[in-house]
Amino acid sequence: MRPTLIVTPFLVAALTSLMLCAAPAHAGKKQDIELLQQQVAELQAALATLSQNSGRANADMTVKLSQMQAENQRLTGEIEGLRNQVRQLTSRMDTLSRVVAGENFSGLDTGLGPARATTPPQAQSGTAGDGGSGATADDSAATDKPSSRSVDPGTVILPADPAAAYKYASDFLLTGDYTRARIAFELFVEAHPSAPQTPDARFRLGEIYLATGANSEAAQAFINHIKLYPNNPRAPEAYLKLGTAFSRMEETTQACNIFKQVRRKFPNASPIILQRTDVEMRRINCR
């Protein structure tokens, strides 16, 4: 037999009191859940923002990395260019040693590149004459050089006959038109490599390069002249002007060695050449 629950006023009051106490606790849990949900939402938003910023940072890093790679490629190219210059200078120094030693130039690579110049930066005033045999070798001050004119090579039309072609080129030289003279003599050397006038044409080219400040091309031209025509009457002057070219490139030691070869190899050269050589040697303090 189950016991009978007797509802008394005291029991009702107790139950009511328990219900009133449980209600705030339930409401507090709900608020806690809502607060947690709000915190989770804020955390998710922060994570999304962080992910977005990380994406931008990665993009910036990719751009910077690409820029660094491009700069590395540029510097690598410059380094390789400098290495090529060192190789050329080494070859040129070897050539100069052979010039000084008076070796045979047959088949020798001069290391200075082709004996062709771009449009000269300046032109020396006056005609290319020195002692009746070439351009002045003592124009180191270069203070009287008018600006060179830009010339379309197509305006220089070389005659087919070698003699006429040589006169055609020489006429430009006599009038001080160094740009057209250079083009004409370059065309002459290409068109008539074995003509009687070719040694003189090559020599004139060297003089033009020297007079217009294209010193590297001048050195190449005079080395070619020495190599191809070692017994040419202008060989002493070719050595003189080769030394002058290197002097103007501030390669003083090599220039002095070449000047010394003028008197050593050609003691019977014309007095003008020997005097000019002495002047050049004094100018750069050769010992």
XYZ file of N, CA and C in Angstrom:
861
model
N 0.864 -1.187 0.000
C 0.000 0.000 0.000
C 0.891 1.223 0.000
N 0.732 2.135 -1.087
C 1.593 3.304 -1.205
C 1.147 4.381 -0.258
N 2.165 5.172 0.223
C 1.794 6.246 1.158
C 1.114 7.379 0.428
N 0.238 8.023 1.078
C -0.528 9.122 0.495
C 0.159 10.417 0.813
N 0.372 11.263 -0.309
C 1.020 12.567 -0.136
C -0.013 13.559 0.294
N 0.264 14.117 1.429
C -0.683 15.079 1.964
C -0.149 16.458 1.655
N -0.907 17.184 0.824
C -0.508 18.535 0.432
C -0.947 19.485 1.524
N 0.032 20.083 2.067
C -0.230 21.034 3.140
C 0.219 22.404 2.664
N -0.195 23.429 3.268
C 0.256 24.773 2.897
C 1.757 24.930 3.005
N 2.338 24.238 3.939
C 3.795 24.326 4.082
C 4.503 23.705 2.907
N 3.974 22.574 2.410
C 4.564 21.886 1.249
C 4.451 22.732 0.001
N 3.319 23.361 -0.203
C 3.124 24.241 -1.368
C 4.116 25.380 -1.327
N 4.304 25.923 -0.190
C 5.242 27.048 -0.069
C 6.663 26.616 -0.379
N 7.011 25.381 0.066
C 8.375 24.888 -0.189
C 8.623 24.642 -1.659
N 7.645 24.044 -2.330
C 7.778 23.776 -3.765
C 7.871 25.077 -4.555
N 7.091 26.032 -4.185
C 7.121 27.331 -4.881
C 8.475 27.979 -4.726
N 9.020 27.851 -3.533
C 10.338 28.446 -3.291
C 11.409 27.784 -4.147
N 11.358 26.444 -4.306
C 12.347 25.740 -5.135
C 12.243 26.155 -6.587
N 11.070 26.327 -7.102
C 10.860 26.725 -8.498
C 11.408 28.130 -8.747
N 11.202 29.004 -7.802
C 11.682 30.374 -7.960
C 13.209 30.409 -7.973
N 13.840 29.529 -7.210
C 15.309 29.494 -7.185
C 15.882 28.891 -8.450
N 15.208 27.917 -9.042
C 15.714 27.237 -10.262
C 15.582 28.120 -11.485
N 14.654 28.995 -11.568
C 14.420 29.844 -12.746
C 15.603 30.744 -13.044
N 16.172 31.463 -12.057
C 17.357 32.303 -12.360
C 18.540 31.477 -12.829
N 18.731 30.296 -12.297
C 19.857 29.446 -12.721
C 19.725 29.068 -14.177
N 18.556 28.736 -14.624
C 18.328 28.383 -16.034
C 18.588 29.590 -16.943
N 18.112 30.740 -16.498
C 18.332 31.959 -17.296
C 19.812 32.280 -17.390
N 20.589 32.056 -16.319
C 22.034 32.321 -16.337
C 22.754 31.421 -17.319
N 22.390 30.157 -17.392
C 23.009 29.227 -18.347
C 22.752 29.676 -19.771
N 21.547 30.133 -20.051
C 21.214 30.588 -21.397
C 22.058 31.794 -21.780
N 22.237 32.701 -20.827
C 23.069 33.872 -21.097
C 24.530 33.470 -21.350
N 24.978 32.473 -20.576
C 26.348 31.991 -20.786
C 26.515 31.415 -22.194
N 25.523 30.672 -22.642
C 25.589 30.074 -23.985
C 25.611 31.159 -25.054
N 24.734 32.156 -24.867
C 24.704 33.243 -25.837
C 26.035 34.002 -25.866
N 26.628 34.178 -24.695
C 27.922 34.863 -24.618
C 29.004 34.053 -25.335
N 28.988 32.732 -25.099
C 29.956 31.865 -25.776
C 29.765 31.899 -27.291
N 28.496 31.859 -27.704
C 28.220 31.927 -29.141
C 28.734 33.231 -29.749
N 28.561 34.329 -29.007
C 29.052 35.634 -29.479
C 30.576 35.617 -29.581
N 31.247 35.007 -28.572
C 32.705 34.939 -28.587
C 33.203 34.083 -29.744
N 32.513 32.977 -30.023
C 32.881 32.116 -31.150
C 32.753 32.879 -32.466
N 31.641 33.637 -32.585
C 31.441 34.420 -33.816
C 32.547 35.458 -33.986
N 32.934 36.113 -32.897
C 34.017 37.101 -32.970
C 35.340 36.435 -33.333
N 35.570 35.251 -32.772
C 36.796 34.522 -33.074
C 36.838 34.118 -34.550
N 35.707 33.662 -35.065
C 35.647 33.298 -36.485
C 35.902 34.513 -37.377
N 35.344 35.646 -36.994
C 35.582 36.865 -37.774
C 37.055 37.254 -37.730
N 37.671 37.118 -36.544
C 39.094 37.447 -36.426
C 39.937 36.508 -37.283
N 39.573 35.214 -37.277
C 40.295 34.249 -38.103
C 40.162 34.573 -39.585
N 38.954 34.984 -39.993
C 38.736 35.349 -41.399
C 39.583 36.559 -41.777
N 39.633 37.561 -40.873
C 40.449 38.750 -41.138
C 41.927 38.392 -41.212
N 42.363 37.531 -40.291
C 43.752 37.096 -40.291
C 44.105 36.353 -41.571
N 43.176 35.507 -42.020
C 43.409 34.762 -43.258
C 43.504 35.701 -44.449
N 42.625 36.738 -44.461
C 42.650 37.707 -45.559
C 43.962 38.490 -45.559
N 44.388 38.936 -44.370
C 45.650 39.668 -44.274
C 46.837 38.786 -44.647
N 46.757 37.523 -44.260
C 47.820 36.591 -44.619
C 47.902 36.430 -46.124
N 46.732 36.423 -46.783
C 46.732 36.327 -48.244
C 47.401 37.527 -48.888
N 47.098 38.726 -48.363
C 47.734 39.928 -48.887
C 49.232 39.910 -48.621
N 49.598 39.450 -47.411
C 51.020 39.368 -47.082
C 51.740 38.399 -48.009
N 51.080 37.276 -48.301
C 51.682 36.316 -49.220
C 51.829 36.909 -50.615
N 50.816 37.672 -51.032
C 50.896 38.309 -52.353
C 52.038 39.321 -52.390
N 52.143 40.119 -51.294
C 53.243 41.082 -51.233
C 54.592 40.369 -51.248
N 54.665 39.276 -50.516
C 55.919 38.521 -50.473
C 56.259 37.952 -51.847
N 55.227 37.513 -52.577
C 55.453 36.979 -53.933
C 55.993 38.060 -54.859
N 55.418 39.281 -54.753
C 55.881 40.389 -55.584
C 57.331 40.734 -55.242
N 57.631 40.814 -53.941
C 58.994 41.143 -53.532
C 59.975 40.066 -53.992
N 59.548 38.806 -53.901
C 60.416 37.716 -54.342
C 60.684 37.815 -55.838
N 59.621 38.159 -56.599
C 59.793 38.323 -58.047
C 60.752 39.464 -58.359
N 60.626 40.571 -57.607
C 61.524 41.701 -57.804
C 62.966 41.321 -57.476
N 63.145 40.552 -56.415
C 64.490 40.122 -56.038
C 65.090 39.197 -57.098
N 64.254 38.337 -57.675
C 64.747 37.451 -58.729
C 65.158 38.258 -59.959
N 64.350 39.265 -60.308
C 64.694 40.106 -61.458
C 65.994 40.858 -61.207
N 66.165 41.386 -59.984
C 67.389 42.102 -59.644
C 68.593 41.162 -59.682
N 68.370 39.933 -59.216
C 69.447 38.947 -59.252
C 69.866 38.642 -60.682
N 68.878 38.525 -61.577
C 69.188 38.282 -62.984
C 69.948 39.455 -63.585
N 69.544 40.690 -63.212
C 70.229 41.869 -63.734
C 71.683 41.901 -63.262
N 71.883 41.647 -61.976
C 73.239 41.658 -61.437
C 74.081 40.535 -62.036
N 73.461 39.386 -62.261
C 74.188 38.279 -62.895
C 74.635 38.671 -64.293
N 73.753 39.367 -65.032
C 74.119 39.834 -66.371
C 75.266 40.830 -66.323
N 75.221 41.736 -65.345
C 76.302 42.715 -65.216
C 77.622 42.025 -64.878
N 77.556 41.034 -64.005
C 78.770 40.302 -63.639
C 79.355 39.611 -64.857
N 78.487 38.983 -65.661
C 78.978 38.304 -66.857
C 79.576 39.304 -67.841
N 78.944 40.501 -67.931
C 79.503 41.535 -68.794
C 80.884 41.972 -68.328
N 81.044 42.120 -67.013
C 82.351 42.494 -66.473
C 83.378 41.391 -66.719
N 82.942 40.151 -66.633
C 83.861 39.046 -66.909
C 84.324 39.080 -68.365
N 83.393 39.394 -69.260
C 83.768 39.504 -70.675
C 84.776 40.628 -70.878
N 84.562 41.755 -70.185
C 85.514 42.865 -70.303
C 86.888 42.465 -69.792
N 86.904 41.712 -68.688
C 88.195 41.256 -68.159
C 88.886 40.342 -69.167
N 88.106 39.440 -69.784
C 88.700 38.552 -70.785
C 89.246 39.341 -71.965
N 88.503 40.375 -72.399
C 88.966 41.192 -73.513
C 90.241 41.954 -73.138
N 90.246 42.504 -71.912
C 91.436 43.236 -71.478
C 92.642 42.310 -71.369
N 92.408 41.091 -70.883
C 93.501 40.128 -70.794
C 94.052 39.812 -72.175
N 93.128 39.621 -73.138
C 93.559 39.346 -74.503
C 94.300 40.533 -75.085
N 93.825 41.742 -74.773
C 94.471 42.938 -75.293
C 95.866 43.101 -74.711
N 96.006 42.808 -73.414
C 97.322 42.915 -72.799
C 98.295 41.904 -73.407
N 97.770 40.726 -73.738
C 98.613 39.729 -74.395
C 99.055 40.227 -75.760
N 98.113 40.866 -76.462
C 98.448 41.427 -77.771
C 99.519 42.507 -77.646
N 99.370 43.372 -76.640
C 100.353 44.436 -76.450
C 101.726 43.863 -76.143
N 101.755 42.792 -75.368
C 103.042 42.166 -75.068
C 103.703 41.680 -76.342
N 102.892 41.169 -77.249
C 103.454 40.682 -78.509
C 103.887 41.845 -79.404
N 103.140 42.945 -79.312
C 103.552 44.131 -80.071
C 104.928 44.592 -79.603
N 105.066 44.679 -78.276
C 106.330 45.144 -77.718
C 107.464 44.185 -78.043
N 107.156 42.886 -78.024
C 108.186 41.887 -78.314
C 108.497 41.772 -79.793
N 107.670 42.406 -80.628
C 107.908 42.389 -82.065
C 107.602 41.051 -82.710
N 106.653 40.288 -82.133
C 106.335 38.982 -82.688
C 105.546 39.114 -83.986
N 105.494 38.022 -84.711
C 104.721 37.961 -85.948
C 103.236 38.012 -85.601
N 102.477 38.856 -86.282
C 101.061 39.007 -85.992
C 100.180 38.082 -86.816
N 100.746 37.196 -87.558
C 99.944 36.338 -88.423
C 98.974 35.512 -87.588
N 97.694 35.667 -87.897
C 96.657 34.903 -87.214
C 96.392 35.332 -85.788
N 96.914 36.460 -85.376
C 96.765 36.898 -83.995
C 95.438 37.612 -83.794
N 94.707 37.199 -82.771
C 93.474 37.886 -82.401
C 93.842 39.038 -81.481
N 93.498 40.243 -81.878
C 93.905 41.416 -81.102
C 93.100 41.593 -79.832
N 91.913 40.998 -79.761
C 91.108 41.116 -78.557
C 90.428 42.449 -78.394
N 90.464 43.300 -79.412
C 89.840 44.622 -79.307
C 88.550 44.715 -80.100
N 88.146 43.610 -80.708
C 86.928 43.657 -81.501
C 87.194 44.195 -82.888
N 86.145 44.279 -83.720
C 86.329 44.745 -85.090
C 86.733 46.196 -85.152
N 87.513 46.515 -86.169
C 88.011 47.889 -86.305
C 86.971 48.756 -86.989
N 85.809 48.855 -86.339
C 84.739 49.713 -86.832
C 84.230 50.513 -85.652
N 83.937 51.775 -85.895
C 83.441 52.610 -84.805
C 82.010 53.012 -85.093
N 81.288 53.325 -84.031
C 79.995 53.947 -84.205
C 80.232 55.405 -84.577
N 79.163 56.166 -84.758
C 79.346 57.563 -85.108
C 80.224 58.233 -84.083
N 81.338 58.815 -84.474
C 82.291 59.364 -83.505
C 81.653 60.405 -82.631
N 82.036 60.463 -81.354
C 81.453 61.449 -80.456
C 81.857 62.871 -80.788
N 83.084 63.053 -81.324
C 83.559 64.383 -81.663
C 84.492 64.286 -82.848
N 84.757 65.407 -83.497
C 85.680 65.425 -84.627
C 86.767 66.452 -84.368
N 87.979 66.065 -84.659
C 89.105 66.977 -84.458
C 89.109 68.047 -85.539
N 89.365 69.290 -85.148
C 89.402 70.357 -86.130
C 90.651 70.242 -86.980
N 90.546 70.686 -88.194
C 91.695 70.625 -89.095
C 91.707 69.338 -89.869
N 92.657 69.187 -90.771
C 92.761 67.978 -91.567
C 93.631 66.969 -90.875
N 93.527 65.724 -91.328
C 94.307 64.655 -90.708
C 95.685 64.617 -91.321
N 96.525 65.532 -90.922
C 97.874 65.555 -91.473
C 98.897 65.743 -90.391
N 99.971 64.969 -90.435
C 101.034 65.074 -89.444
C 102.346 64.794 -90.145
N 103.107 65.836 -90.373
C 104.376 65.652 -91.037
C 104.215 65.108 -92.434
N 103.054 65.399 -93.051
C 102.802 64.927 -94.402
C 102.410 63.471 -94.473
N 102.132 62.816 -93.297
C 101.843 61.396 -93.383
C 100.681 60.932 -92.545
N 99.933 61.819 -91.892
C 98.798 61.309 -91.141
C 98.271 62.308 -90.139
N 97.249 61.841 -89.356
C 96.603 62.727 -88.392
C 97.531 63.028 -87.231
N 97.334 64.180 -86.641
C 98.185 64.609 -85.544
C 98.056 63.660 -84.372
N 99.181 63.206 -83.842
C 99.165 62.266 -82.723
C 99.233 62.979 -81.396
N 99.341 64.305 -81.397
C 99.558 65.040 -80.156
C 98.366 65.903 -79.800
N 97.160 65.405 -80.064
C 95.957 66.184 -79.801
C 95.324 65.739 -78.492
N 96.139 65.519 -77.468
C 95.625 64.968 -76.223
C 94.687 65.922 -75.510
N 94.892 67.229 -75.658
C 94.020 68.172 -74.968
C 92.623 68.130 -75.548
N 92.502 67.938 -76.852
C 91.216 67.780 -77.532
C 90.259 68.913 -77.189
N 90.742 70.142 -77.248
C 89.887 71.274 -76.865
C 89.229 71.944 -78.052
N 89.629 71.576 -79.281
C 89.092 72.257 -80.452
C 88.200 71.340 -81.280
N 87.505 70.420 -80.608
C 86.720 69.438 -81.343
C 85.277 69.884 -81.491
N 84.830 70.199 -82.705
C 83.420 70.518 -82.900
C 82.591 69.251 -82.814
N 81.303 69.409 -82.586
C 80.430 68.243 -82.498
C 80.333 67.546 -83.850
N 80.336 66.207 -83.772
C 80.220 65.422 -84.991
C 78.779 65.421 -85.474
N 78.598 65.398 -86.773
C 77.258 65.363 -87.340
C 76.796 63.926 -87.495
N 75.506 63.715 -87.260
C 74.929 62.402 -87.500
C 74.653 62.271 -88.985
N 75.157 61.201 -89.575
C 75.085 61.043 -91.029
C 74.440 59.708 -91.363
N 73.521 59.729 -92.307
C 72.954 58.497 -92.828
C 73.997 57.821 -93.711
N 74.413 56.581 -93.366
C 75.426 55.904 -94.183
C 75.028 55.773 -95.642
N 73.717 55.798 -95.893
C 73.253 55.678 -97.276
C 73.632 56.863 -98.147
N 74.023 57.971 -97.494
C 74.430 59.144 -98.280
C 75.868 59.025 -98.776
N 76.601 58.023 -98.279
C 77.979 57.804 -98.726
C 77.957 56.690 -99.771
N 78.199 57.066 -101.022
C 78.141 56.101 -102.128
C 79.544 55.968 -102.707
N 80.165 54.837 -102.431
C 81.553 54.618 -102.818
C 81.641 54.216 -104.296
N 82.481 54.876 -105.083
C 82.684 54.454 -106.473
C 83.235 53.036 -106.540
N 82.994 52.354 -107.650
C 83.444 50.963 -107.795
C 84.951 50.866 -107.996
N 85.529 51.834 -108.688
C 86.966 51.799 -108.950
C 87.744 52.105 -107.672
N 88.746 51.285 -107.298
C 89.481 51.518 -106.042
C 90.140 52.885 -105.966
N 90.764 53.324 -107.033
C 91.435 54.622 -107.008
C 90.429 55.745 -106.797
N 89.312 55.670 -107.547
C 88.277 56.693 -107.396
C 87.653 56.628 -106.001
N 87.477 55.418 -105.484
C 86.884 55.256 -104.153
C 87.800 55.831 -103.084
N 89.099 55.611 -103.226
C 90.038 56.143 -102.244
C 90.036 57.670 -102.266
N 90.017 58.256 -103.455
C 89.971 59.712 -103.567
C 88.662 60.251 -102.985
N 87.576 59.531 -103.250
C 86.261 59.928 -102.737
C 86.296 60.022 -101.202
N 86.860 58.996 -100.550
C 86.947 58.989 -99.083
C 87.905 60.072 -98.590
N 89.022 60.233 -99.286
C 90.022 61.220 -98.880
C 89.491 62.641 -98.980
N 88.639 62.902 -99.948
C 88.070 64.242 -100.093
C 87.249 64.623 -98.868
N 86.508 63.676 -98.303
C 85.777 63.963 -97.060
C 86.746 64.326 -95.943
N 87.864 63.634 -95.903
C 88.850 63.885 -94.868
C 89.453 65.281 -95.014
N 89.718 65.669 -96.256
C 90.330 66.974 -96.501
C 89.404 68.121 -96.130
N 88.114 67.886 -96.230
C 87.158 68.943 -95.877
C 86.749 68.890 -94.410
N 87.338 67.973 -93.638
C 87.022 67.877 -92.220
C 85.744 67.140 -91.901
N 85.155 66.441 -92.905
C 83.932 65.664 -92.666
C 84.346 64.269 -92.196
N 84.658 64.160 -90.922
C 85.201 62.919 -90.389
C 84.182 61.783 -90.402
N 82.928 62.115 -90.214
C 81.918 61.059 -90.170
C 81.799 60.358 -91.520
N 81.657 61.141 -92.597
C 81.555 60.527 -93.926
C 82.891 59.893 -94.343
N 83.982 60.509 -93.930
C 85.288 59.919 -94.246
C 85.417 58.551 -93.584
N 85.001 58.457 -92.331
C 85.058 57.169 -91.638
C 84.221 56.116 -92.350
N 82.996 56.492 -92.688
C 82.119 55.543 -93.366
C 82.719 55.122 -94.699
N 83.232 56.102 -95.445
C 83.771 55.803 -96.776
C 84.993 54.894 -96.685
N 85.903 55.154 -95.744
C 87.084 54.307 -95.622
C 86.712 52.907 -95.114
N 85.727 52.815 -94.231
C 85.277 51.492 -93.792
C 84.701 50.701 -94.968
N 83.911 51.376 -95.784
C 83.369 50.717 -96.976
C 84.487 50.316 -97.937
N 85.488 51.181 -98.052
C 86.605 50.891 -98.948
C 87.337 49.621 -98.503
N 87.647 49.517 -97.220
C 88.375 48.354 -96.706
C 87.576 47.077 -96.921
N 86.256 47.170 -96.753
C 85.415 45.991 -96.970
C 85.346 45.620 -98.451
N 85.243 46.638 -99.298
C 85.061 46.367 -100.732
C 86.368 46.024 -101.429
N 87.485 46.551 -100.946
C 88.773 46.373 -101.641
C 89.858 45.937 -100.651
N 89.760 44.732 -100.094
C 90.736 44.314 -99.083
C 92.155 44.151 -99.609
N 92.301 44.005 -100.934
C 93.640 43.753 -101.494
C 94.098 44.843 -102.451
N 93.399 45.963 -102.479
C 93.772 47.039 -103.395
C 95.071 47.697 -102.934
N 95.808 48.301 -103.844
C 97.054 48.980 -103.442
C 96.832 50.083 -102.418
N 95.646 50.668 -102.434
C 95.367 51.775 -101.511
C 94.897 51.289 -100.124
N 94.662 49.980 -99.972
C 94.068 49.484 -98.730
C 94.937 49.718 -97.499
N 96.266 49.502 -97.554
C 97.065 49.812 -96.358
C 96.903 51.258 -95.906
N 96.896 52.162 -96.863
C 96.744 53.565 -96.503
C 95.332 53.840 -95.986
N 94.327 53.165 -96.574
C 92.951 53.347 -96.115
C 92.803 52.878 -94.667
N 93.411 51.752 -94.334
C 93.361 51.268 -92.955
C 94.057 52.251 -92.004
N 95.166 52.792 -92.452
C 95.888 53.764 -91.635
C 95.034 55.011 -91.415
N 94.379 55.474 -92.480
C 93.526 56.655 -92.361
C 92.377 56.407 -91.392
N 91.830 55.205 -91.428
C 90.760 54.880 -90.485
C 91.257 55.017 -89.050
N 92.448 54.488 -88.792
C 93.013 54.621 -87.451
C 93.164 56.074 -87.052
N 93.602 56.898 -87.993
C 93.752 58.331 -87.700
C 92.415 58.983 -87.382
N 91.391 58.601 -88.134
C 90.063 59.179 -87.889
C 89.560 58.778 -86.514
N 89.686 57.494 -86.174
C 89.267 57.049 -84.848
C 90.020 57.813 -83.758
N 91.314 57.972 -83.951
C 92.132 58.659 -82.952
C 91.722 60.123 -82.836
N 91.472 60.764 -83.977
C 91.121 62.181 -83.977
C 89.744 62.439 -83.392
N 88.849 61.435 -83.451
C 87.482 61.615 -82.959
C 87.263 61.015 -81.585
N 88.341 60.564 -80.941
C 88.212 60.063 -79.577
C 87.814 58.612 -79.459
N 87.714 57.880 -80.572
C 87.391 56.450 -80.525
C 88.702 55.681 -80.337
N 89.272 55.778 -79.154
C 90.638 55.305 -78.930
C 90.776 53.790 -79.030
N 89.790 53.049 -78.553
C 89.865 51.597 -78.639
C 89.859 51.146 -80.094
N 88.983 51.767 -80.902
C 88.939 51.434 -82.330
C 90.235 51.842 -83.020
N 90.803 52.979 -82.589
C 92.078 53.412 -83.160
C 93.174 52.395 -82.865
N 93.242 51.935 -81.617
C 94.246 50.928 -81.259
C 94.071 49.677 -82.103
N 92.823 49.252 -82.271
C 92.572 48.065 -83.100
C 93.042 48.289 -84.538
N 92.732 49.456 -85.073
C 93.095 49.740 -86.464
C 94.610 49.733 -86.654
N 95.346 50.336 -85.727
C 96.805 50.387 -85.885
C 97.446 49.019 -85.620
N 96.884 48.248 -84.701
C 97.380 46.885 -84.516
C 97.154 46.066 -85.784
N 95.970 46.226 -86.395
C 95.700 45.525 -87.654
C 96.701 45.948 -88.729
N 96.997 47.246 -88.764
C 97.939 47.741 -89.770
C 99.319 47.123 -89.543
N 99.775 47.099 -88.289
C 101.073 46.502 -87.981
C 101.071 45.013 -88.323
N 99.977 44.348 -88.014
C 99.883 42.917 -88.258
C 99.897 42.599 -89.752
N 99.124 43.360 -90.508
C 98.975 43.050 -91.941
C 100.121 43.599 -92.789
N 100.702 44.730 -92.360
C 101.714 45.391 -93.193
C 102.951 45.738 -92.345
N 103.663 44.731 -91.835
C 104.793 45.012 -90.939
C 105.924 45.787 -91.602
N 106.037 45.709 -92.917
C 107.124 46.401 -93.628
C 106.649 47.651 -94.351
N 105.442 48.083 -94.038
C 104.901 49.274 -94.669
C 105.699 50.502 -94.236
N 105.917 51.470 -95.120
C 106.654 52.678 -94.733
C 106.042 53.408 -93.540
N 104.743 53.196 -93.296
C 104.096 53.876 -92.178
C 104.129 53.055 -90.888
N 104.837 51.961 -90.860
C 104.908 51.135 -89.651
C 105.393 51.924 -88.437
N 106.459 52.765 -88.567
C 106.873 53.540 -87.379
C 105.757 54.429 -86.844
N 105.035 55.062 -87.760
C 103.958 55.952 -87.318
C 102.791 55.150 -86.755
N 102.568 53.943 -87.283
C 101.510 53.093 -86.731
C 101.822 52.757 -85.272
N 103.099 52.454 -84.967
C 103.482 52.210 -83.584
C 103.286 53.467 -82.738
N 103.702 54.608 -83.264
C 103.547 55.865 -82.540
C 102.084 56.107 -82.180
N 101.203 55.924 -83.142
C 99.795 56.243 -82.907
C 99.086 55.150 -82.121
N 99.593 53.926 -82.194
C 99.088 52.887 -81.307
C 99.396 53.257 -79.858
N 100.624 53.711 -79.624
C 100.981 54.155 -78.275
C 100.131 55.326 -77.827
N 99.847 56.237 -78.737
C 99.014 57.392 -78.407
C 97.603 56.957 -78.016
N 97.065 55.979 -78.749
C 95.720 55.479 -78.432
C 95.672 54.907 -77.025
N 96.686 54.105 -76.672
C 96.692 53.527 -75.336
C 96.980 54.573 -74.267
N 97.751 55.571 -74.604
C 97.982 56.663 -73.669
C 96.673 57.370 -73.346
N 95.858 57.579 -74.349
C 94.578 58.264 -74.124
C 93.581 57.385 -73.375
N 93.789 56.069 -73.422
C 92.966 55.168 -72.616
C 93.542 54.997 -71.214
N 94.591 55.804 -70.904
C 95.235 55.815 -69.592
C 95.902 54.478 -69.277
N 96.340 53.790 -70.287
C 97.133 52.576 -70.102
C 98.593 52.966 -70.341
N 99.118 53.685 -69.363
C 100.395 54.359 -69.524
C 101.564 53.397 -69.708
N 101.591 52.345 -68.932
C 102.710 51.403 -69.021
C 102.808 50.803 -70.417
N 101.662 50.368 -70.950
C 101.661 49.790 -72.292
C 102.029 50.832 -73.337
N 101.512 52.040 -73.150
C 101.826 53.107 -74.108
C 103.327 53.386 -74.127
N 103.943 53.478 -72.946
C 105.387 53.737 -72.889
C 106.182 52.623 -73.559
N 105.770 51.378 -73.337
C 106.469 50.261 -73.965
C 106.402 50.337 -75.488
N 105.234 50.752 -75.990
C 105.083 50.852 -77.450
C 105.910 52.016 -77.995
N 105.895 53.157 -77.289
C 106.706 54.290 -77.743
C 108.193 53.907 -77.813
N 108.651 53.158 -76.824
C 110.057 52.751 -76.823
C 110.399 51.889 -78.029
N 109.390 51.139 -78.511
C 109.632 50.292 -79.669
C 109.858 51.103 -80.941
N 109.328 52.323 -80.970
C 109.507 53.156 -82.169
C 111.004 53.386 -82.403
N 111.703 53.840 -81.383
C 113.147 54.090 -81.539
C 113.943 52.787 -81.637
N 113.479 51.759 -80.939
C 114.209 50.500 -80.953
C 114.095 49.799 -82.312
N 112.879 49.784 -82.858
C 112.660 49.089 -84.123
C 112.977 49.949 -85.343
N 112.768 51.262 -85.191
C 112.897 52.142 -86.348
C 113.831 53.314 -86.036
N 115.092 53.059 -85.797
C 116.021 54.154 -85.472
C 116.204 55.125 -86.628
N 115.874 54.684 -87.836
C 116.030 55.543 -89.011
C 114.705 56.143 -89.471
N 113.713 56.108 -88.603
C 112.433 56.722 -88.954
C 112.615 58.223 -89.147
N 111.626 58.852 -89.747
C 111.735 60.288 -90.019
C 111.893 61.069 -88.722
N 112.632 62.158 -88.752
C 112.815 62.963 -87.529
C 111.504 63.409 -86.912
N 110.517 63.690 -87.754
C 109.223 64.138 -87.217
C 108.607 63.051 -86.340
N 108.658 61.787 -86.802
C 108.090 60.685 -86.035
C 108.858 60.502 -84.726
N 110.180 60.548 -84.810
C 110.985 60.362 -83.606
C 110.771 61.504 -82.609
N 110.665 62.724 -83.104
C 110.412 63.861 -82.222
C 109.034 63.751 -81.571
N 108.042 63.359 -82.372
C 106.693 63.198 -81.838
C 106.666 62.114 -80.762
N 107.419 61.049 -80.995
C 107.496 59.971 -80.007
C 108.073 60.480 -78.696
N 109.137 61.284 -78.789
C 109.744 61.844 -77.578
C 108.752 62.741 -76.834
N 107.995 63.525 -77.589
C 107.008 64.411 -76.965
C 105.967 63.595 -76.203
N 105.471 62.541 -76.840
C 104.460 61.701 -76.197
C 105.011 61.025 -74.949
N 106.254 60.568 -75.027
C 106.847 59.905 -73.873
C 107.030 60.876 -72.714
N 107.445 62.115 -73.020
C 107.574 63.123 -71.946
C 106.228 63.472 -71.350
N 105.227 63.503 -72.186
C 103.895 63.901 -71.720
C 103.338 62.943 -70.670
N 103.639 61.647 -70.818
C 103.113 60.682 -69.852
C 104.215 60.178 -68.915
N 105.356 60.886 -68.925
C 106.455 60.588 -67.990
C 106.982 59.161 -68.119
N 107.246 58.749 -69.349
C 107.825 57.416 -69.565
C 109.230 57.380 -68.999
N 109.590 56.268 -68.382
C 110.936 56.092 -67.821
C 111.730 55.108 -68.645
